[in-house]
Short mmCIF file of C-alpha atoms and ligand atoms in Angstrom, two decimals:
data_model
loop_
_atom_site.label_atom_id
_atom_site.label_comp_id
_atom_site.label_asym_id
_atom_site.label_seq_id
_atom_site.Cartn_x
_atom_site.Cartn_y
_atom_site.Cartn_z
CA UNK U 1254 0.00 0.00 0.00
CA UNK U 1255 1.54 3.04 -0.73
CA UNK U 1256 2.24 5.92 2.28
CA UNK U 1257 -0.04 8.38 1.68
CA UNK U 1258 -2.39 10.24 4.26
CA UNK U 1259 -5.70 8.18 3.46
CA UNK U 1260 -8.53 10.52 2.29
CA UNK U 1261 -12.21 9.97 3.36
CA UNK U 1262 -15.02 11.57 1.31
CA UNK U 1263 -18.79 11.65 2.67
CA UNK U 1264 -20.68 13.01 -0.63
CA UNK U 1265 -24.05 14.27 1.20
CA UNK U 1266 -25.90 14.25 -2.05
CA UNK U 1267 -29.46 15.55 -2.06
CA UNK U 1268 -29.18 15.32 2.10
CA UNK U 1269 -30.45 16.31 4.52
CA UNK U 1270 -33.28 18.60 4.21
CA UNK U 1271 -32.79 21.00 6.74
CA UNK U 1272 -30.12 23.62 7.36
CA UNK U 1273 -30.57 22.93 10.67
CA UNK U 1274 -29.39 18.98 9.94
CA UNK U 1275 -27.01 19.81 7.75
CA UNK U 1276 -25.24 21.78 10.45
CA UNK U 1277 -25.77 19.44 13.28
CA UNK U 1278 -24.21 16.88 11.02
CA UNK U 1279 -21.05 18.37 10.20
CA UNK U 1280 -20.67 19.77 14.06
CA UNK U 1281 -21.01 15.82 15.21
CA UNK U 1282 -18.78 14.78 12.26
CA UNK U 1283 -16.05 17.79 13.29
CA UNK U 1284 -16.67 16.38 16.81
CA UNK U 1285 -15.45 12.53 16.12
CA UNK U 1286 -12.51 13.86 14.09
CA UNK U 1287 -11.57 16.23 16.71
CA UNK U 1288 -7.88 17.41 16.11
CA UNK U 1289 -6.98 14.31 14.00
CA UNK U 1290 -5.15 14.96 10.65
CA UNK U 1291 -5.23 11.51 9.96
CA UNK U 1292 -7.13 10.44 7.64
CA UNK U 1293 -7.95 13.29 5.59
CA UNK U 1294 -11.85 13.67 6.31
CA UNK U 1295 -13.90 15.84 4.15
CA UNK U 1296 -17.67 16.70 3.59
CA UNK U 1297 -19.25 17.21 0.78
CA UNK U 1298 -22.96 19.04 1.62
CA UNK U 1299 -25.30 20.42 -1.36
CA UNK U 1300 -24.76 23.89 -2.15
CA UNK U 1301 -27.18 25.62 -0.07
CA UNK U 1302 -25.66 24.20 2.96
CA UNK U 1303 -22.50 24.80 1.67
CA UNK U 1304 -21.51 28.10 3.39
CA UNK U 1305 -23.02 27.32 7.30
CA UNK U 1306 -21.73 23.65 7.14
CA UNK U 1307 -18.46 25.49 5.77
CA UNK U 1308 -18.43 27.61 8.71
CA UNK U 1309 -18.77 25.29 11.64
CA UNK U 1310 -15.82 23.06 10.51
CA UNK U 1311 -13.79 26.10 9.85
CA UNK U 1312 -12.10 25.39 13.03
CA UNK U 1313 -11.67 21.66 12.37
CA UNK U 1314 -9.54 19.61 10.53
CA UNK U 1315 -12.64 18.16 8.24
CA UNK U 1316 -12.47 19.87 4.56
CA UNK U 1317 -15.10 20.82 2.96
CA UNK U 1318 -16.18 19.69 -0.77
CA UNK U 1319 -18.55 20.68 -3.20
CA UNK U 1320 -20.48 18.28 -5.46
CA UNK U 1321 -20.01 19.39 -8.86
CA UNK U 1322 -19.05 22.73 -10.28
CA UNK U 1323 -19.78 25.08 -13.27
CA UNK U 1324 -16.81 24.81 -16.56
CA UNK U 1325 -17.06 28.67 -16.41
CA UNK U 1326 -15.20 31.02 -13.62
CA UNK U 1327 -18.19 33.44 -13.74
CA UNK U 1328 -20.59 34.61 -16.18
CA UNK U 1329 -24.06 34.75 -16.94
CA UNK U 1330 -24.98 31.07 -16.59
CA UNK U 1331 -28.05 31.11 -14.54
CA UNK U 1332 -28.58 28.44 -12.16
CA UNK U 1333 -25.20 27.26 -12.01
CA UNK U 1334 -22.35 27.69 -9.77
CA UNK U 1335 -18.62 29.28 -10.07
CA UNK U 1336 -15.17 27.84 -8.99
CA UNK U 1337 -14.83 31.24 -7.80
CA UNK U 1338 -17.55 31.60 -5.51
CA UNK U 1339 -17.04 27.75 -4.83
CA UNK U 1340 -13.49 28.60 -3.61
CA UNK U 1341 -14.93 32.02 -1.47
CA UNK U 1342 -16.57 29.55 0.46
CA UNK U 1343 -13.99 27.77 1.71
CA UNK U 1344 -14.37 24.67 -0.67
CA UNK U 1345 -11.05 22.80 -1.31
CA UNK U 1346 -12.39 19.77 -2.98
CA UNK U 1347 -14.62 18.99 -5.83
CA UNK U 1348 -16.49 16.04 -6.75
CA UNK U 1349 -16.61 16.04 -10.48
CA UNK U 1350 -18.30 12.83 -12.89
CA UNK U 1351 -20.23 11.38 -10.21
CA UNK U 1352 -22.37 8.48 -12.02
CA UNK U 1353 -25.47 10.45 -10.65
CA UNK U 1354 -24.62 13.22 -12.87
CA UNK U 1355 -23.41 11.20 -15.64
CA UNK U 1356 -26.85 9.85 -15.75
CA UNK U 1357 -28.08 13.43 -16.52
CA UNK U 1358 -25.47 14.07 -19.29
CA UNK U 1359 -22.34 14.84 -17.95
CA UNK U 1360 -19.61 13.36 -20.54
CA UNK U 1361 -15.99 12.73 -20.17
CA UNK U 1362 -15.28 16.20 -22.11
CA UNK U 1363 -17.50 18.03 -19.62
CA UNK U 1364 -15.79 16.12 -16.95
CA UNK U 1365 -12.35 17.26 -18.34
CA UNK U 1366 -13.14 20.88 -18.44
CA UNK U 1367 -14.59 21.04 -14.88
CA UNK U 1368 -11.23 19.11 -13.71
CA UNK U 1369 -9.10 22.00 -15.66
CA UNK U 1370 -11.22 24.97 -13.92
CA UNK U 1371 -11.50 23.03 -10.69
CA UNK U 1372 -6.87 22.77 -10.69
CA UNK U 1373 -6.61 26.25 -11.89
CA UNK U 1374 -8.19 27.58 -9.40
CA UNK U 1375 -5.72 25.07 -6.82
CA UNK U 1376 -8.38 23.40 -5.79
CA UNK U 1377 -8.26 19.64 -5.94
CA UNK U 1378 -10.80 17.22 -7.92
CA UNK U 1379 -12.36 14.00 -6.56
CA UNK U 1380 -12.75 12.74 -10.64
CA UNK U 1381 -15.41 9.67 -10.36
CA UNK U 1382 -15.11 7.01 -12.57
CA UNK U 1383 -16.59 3.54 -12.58
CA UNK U 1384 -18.87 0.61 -15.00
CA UNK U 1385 -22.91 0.50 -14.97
CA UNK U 1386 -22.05 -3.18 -15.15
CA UNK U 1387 -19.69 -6.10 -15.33
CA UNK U 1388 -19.78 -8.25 -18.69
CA UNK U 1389 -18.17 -12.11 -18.82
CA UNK U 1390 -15.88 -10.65 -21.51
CA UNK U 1391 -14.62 -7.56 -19.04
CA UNK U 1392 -15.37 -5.23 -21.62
CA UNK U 1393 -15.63 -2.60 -18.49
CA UNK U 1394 -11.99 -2.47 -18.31
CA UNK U 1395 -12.00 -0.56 -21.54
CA UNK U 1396 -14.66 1.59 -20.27
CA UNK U 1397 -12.25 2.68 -16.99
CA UNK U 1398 -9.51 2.49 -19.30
CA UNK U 1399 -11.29 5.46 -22.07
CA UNK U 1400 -12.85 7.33 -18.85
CA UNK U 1401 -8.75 7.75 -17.71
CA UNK U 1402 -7.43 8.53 -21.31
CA UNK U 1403 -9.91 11.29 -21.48
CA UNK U 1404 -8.22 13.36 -18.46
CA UNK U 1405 -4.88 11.98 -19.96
CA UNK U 1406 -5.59 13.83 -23.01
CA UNK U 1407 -5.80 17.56 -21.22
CA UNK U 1408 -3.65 17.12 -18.21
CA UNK U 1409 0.09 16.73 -18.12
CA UNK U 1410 1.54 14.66 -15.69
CA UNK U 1411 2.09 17.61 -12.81
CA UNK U 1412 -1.67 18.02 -13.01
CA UNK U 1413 -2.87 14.55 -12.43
CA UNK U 1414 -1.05 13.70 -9.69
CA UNK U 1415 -3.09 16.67 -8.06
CA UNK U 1416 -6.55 15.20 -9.19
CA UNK U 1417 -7.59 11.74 -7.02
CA UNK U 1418 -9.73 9.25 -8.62
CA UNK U 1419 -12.85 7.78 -7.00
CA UNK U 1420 -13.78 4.57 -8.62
CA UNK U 1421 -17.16 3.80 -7.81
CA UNK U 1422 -19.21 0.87 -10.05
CA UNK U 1423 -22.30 2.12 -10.37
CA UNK U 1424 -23.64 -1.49 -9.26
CA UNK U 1425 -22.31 -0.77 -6.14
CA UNK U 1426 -23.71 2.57 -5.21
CA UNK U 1427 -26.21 3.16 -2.70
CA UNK U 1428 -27.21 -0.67 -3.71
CA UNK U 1429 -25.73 -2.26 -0.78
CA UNK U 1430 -23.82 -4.94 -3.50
CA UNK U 1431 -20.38 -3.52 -2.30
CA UNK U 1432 -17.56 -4.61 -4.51
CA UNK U 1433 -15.00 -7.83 -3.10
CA UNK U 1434 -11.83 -6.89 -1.96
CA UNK U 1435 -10.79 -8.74 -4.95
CA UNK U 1436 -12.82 -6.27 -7.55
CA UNK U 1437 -10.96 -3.07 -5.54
CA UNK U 1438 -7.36 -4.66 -5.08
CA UNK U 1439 -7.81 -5.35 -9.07
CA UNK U 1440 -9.19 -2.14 -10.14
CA UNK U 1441 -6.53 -0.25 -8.27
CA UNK U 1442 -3.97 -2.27 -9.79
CA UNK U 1443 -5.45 -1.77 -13.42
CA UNK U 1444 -5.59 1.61 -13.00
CA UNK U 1445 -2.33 1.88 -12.05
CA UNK U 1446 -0.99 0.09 -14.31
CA UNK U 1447 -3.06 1.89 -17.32
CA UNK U 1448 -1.67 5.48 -15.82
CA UNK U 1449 1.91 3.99 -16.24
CA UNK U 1450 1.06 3.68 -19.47
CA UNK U 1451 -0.87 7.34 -20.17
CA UNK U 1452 2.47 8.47 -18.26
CA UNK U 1453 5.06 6.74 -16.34
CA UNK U 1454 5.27 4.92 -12.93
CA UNK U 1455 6.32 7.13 -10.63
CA UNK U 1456 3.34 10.04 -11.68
CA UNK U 1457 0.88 6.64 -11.38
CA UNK U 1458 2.13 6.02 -7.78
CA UNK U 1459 1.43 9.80 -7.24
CA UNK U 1460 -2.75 9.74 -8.13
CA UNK U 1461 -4.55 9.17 -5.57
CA UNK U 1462 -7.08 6.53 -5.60
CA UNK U 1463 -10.09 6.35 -3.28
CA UNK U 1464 -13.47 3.41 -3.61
CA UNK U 1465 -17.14 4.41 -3.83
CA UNK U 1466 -19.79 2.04 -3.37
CA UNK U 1467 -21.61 0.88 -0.20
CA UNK U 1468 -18.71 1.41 1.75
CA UNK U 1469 -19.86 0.59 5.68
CA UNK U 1470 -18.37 0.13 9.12
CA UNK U 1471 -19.30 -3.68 8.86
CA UNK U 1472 -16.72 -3.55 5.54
CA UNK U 1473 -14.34 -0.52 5.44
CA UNK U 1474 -11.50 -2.26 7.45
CA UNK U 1475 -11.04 -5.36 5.63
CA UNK U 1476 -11.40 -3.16 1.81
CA UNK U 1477 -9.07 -0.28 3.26
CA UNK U 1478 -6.55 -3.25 4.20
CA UNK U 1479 -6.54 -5.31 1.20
CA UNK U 1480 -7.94 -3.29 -1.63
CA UNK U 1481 -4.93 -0.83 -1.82
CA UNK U 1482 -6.99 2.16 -2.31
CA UNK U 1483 -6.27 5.06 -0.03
CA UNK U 1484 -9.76 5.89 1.24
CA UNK U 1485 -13.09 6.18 0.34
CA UNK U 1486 -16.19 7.99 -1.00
CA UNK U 1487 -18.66 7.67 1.19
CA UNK U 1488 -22.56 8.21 0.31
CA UNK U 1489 -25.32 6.87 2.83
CA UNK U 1490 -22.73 5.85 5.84
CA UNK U 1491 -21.67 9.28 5.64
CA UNK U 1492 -25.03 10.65 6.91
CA UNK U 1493 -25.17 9.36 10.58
CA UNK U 1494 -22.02 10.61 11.99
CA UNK U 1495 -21.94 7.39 14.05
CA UNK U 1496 -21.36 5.07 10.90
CA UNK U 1497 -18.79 7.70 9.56
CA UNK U 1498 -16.97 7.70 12.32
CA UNK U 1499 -16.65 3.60 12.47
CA UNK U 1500 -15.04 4.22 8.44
CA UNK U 1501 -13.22 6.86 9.32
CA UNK U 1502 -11.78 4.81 12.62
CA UNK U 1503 -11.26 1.66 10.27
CA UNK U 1504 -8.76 3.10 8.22
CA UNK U 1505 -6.88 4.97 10.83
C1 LIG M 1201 -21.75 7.66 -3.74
O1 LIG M 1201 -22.83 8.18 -3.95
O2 LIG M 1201 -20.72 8.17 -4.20
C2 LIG M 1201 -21.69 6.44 -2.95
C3 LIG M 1201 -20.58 5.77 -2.91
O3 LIG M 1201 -22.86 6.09 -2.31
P1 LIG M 1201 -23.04 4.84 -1.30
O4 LIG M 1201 -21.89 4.87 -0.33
O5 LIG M 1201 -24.37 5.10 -0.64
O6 LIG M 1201 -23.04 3.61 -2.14
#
């Protein structure tokens, strides 16, 4: 495994309803963490809750994360958000190509340009990638395989090993079916392998690679330990502070 702080993700989604939740989530979450820098823990509310959530973890060592971000730095695009005012917030990560917005259209080239805003503006991207389903002829390899030559194709090597890679099957999210150890200790080696080949070993080692998919307390351990990934994005566990503190604690 290699040495790196290990980064924990709780993507919030649509959740909760109330600003009043969303806040007394992230003040129990801040709570658990308490002074640790170890792993790296970061929330990722919707935007409204964005700014108060942002505020009461200031003094913490949880990050905060957006879920998705506008291509454009500002401009008149209504109903969509800035970088810039993404970054005013206090925002350091950004969760770009999540299968939920893939399903509404997002492509690899959208993807791309979000990631190139997203580093310009030094903030860092959480780029998910990931198969609807597995084939008998593991055709989905090709799939992971195109989704990575995409961001190979606009980033050099000093950007990518700034961006980390979530891969999340989209069989696995919020489905329960979490992937074996066997399916996340061979993804992470296929991907690094296919980044030695987009650009060499050593920027590989350097891209951080986290798993997405109905990651639990009952299972985080045993996948942080032998799946070789260095953390995880987290959906529904990452709602009751409780279970995201059990993930968090697994991989510490
Ligand atoms: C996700 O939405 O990124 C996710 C991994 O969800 P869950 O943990 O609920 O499967």
């Amino acid at each position: 495994m290699k040495q790196t702080v290990p980064l924990i993700v709780g993507n919030w989604k649509m959740n909760p309803v109330t600003m009043a939740d969303a806040v007394a989530l992230s003040i129990a979450i801040a709570r658990k963490q308490k002074t640790a820098l170890e792993p790296q823990v970061v929330i990722a509310p919707s935007f409204p809750h964005l700014s108060e959530v942002g505020k009461k973890i200031k003094k913490s060592t949880v990050a905060l994360a957006a879920q998705d971000v506008y291509t454009q730095p500002l401009g008149p695009f209504t109903g969509e958000v800035s970088i810039t005012q993404l970054k005013d917030l206090g925002v350091q990560y950004v969760i770009v190509g999540h299968s939920e917005r893939r399903a509404l259209g997002e492509t690899d080239e959208l993807v791309c340009e979000k990631v190139q805003v997203i580093l310009k503006h030094q903030l860092i991207p959480i780029v998910c990638i990931g198969e609807r389903e597995r084939d008998e002829q593991a055709n989905f390899f090709t799939l992971i395989e195109d989704q990575l030559r995409s961001l190979a194709e606009v980033l050099p090597a000093a950007a990518i090993k700034k961006v980390v890679v979530a891969y999340e099957p989209i069989w696995a999210i919020g489905t329960g079916n979490t992937a074996t150890v066997e399916d996340v200790k061979e993804m992470q080696l296929f991907i690094e392998t296919v980044l030695t080949k987009l650009y060499d070993r050593s920027t590989a080692r350097k891209v951080r690679l986290l798993y997405g998919g109905s990651v639990k307390p009952e299972n985080a351990a045993l996948l942080h330990q032998e799946g070789d990934m260095e953390g995880f994005l987290v959906g529904g566990a990452s709602l009751k502070a409780e279970d995201f503190a059990a993930i968090i604690k697994a991989v510490s």
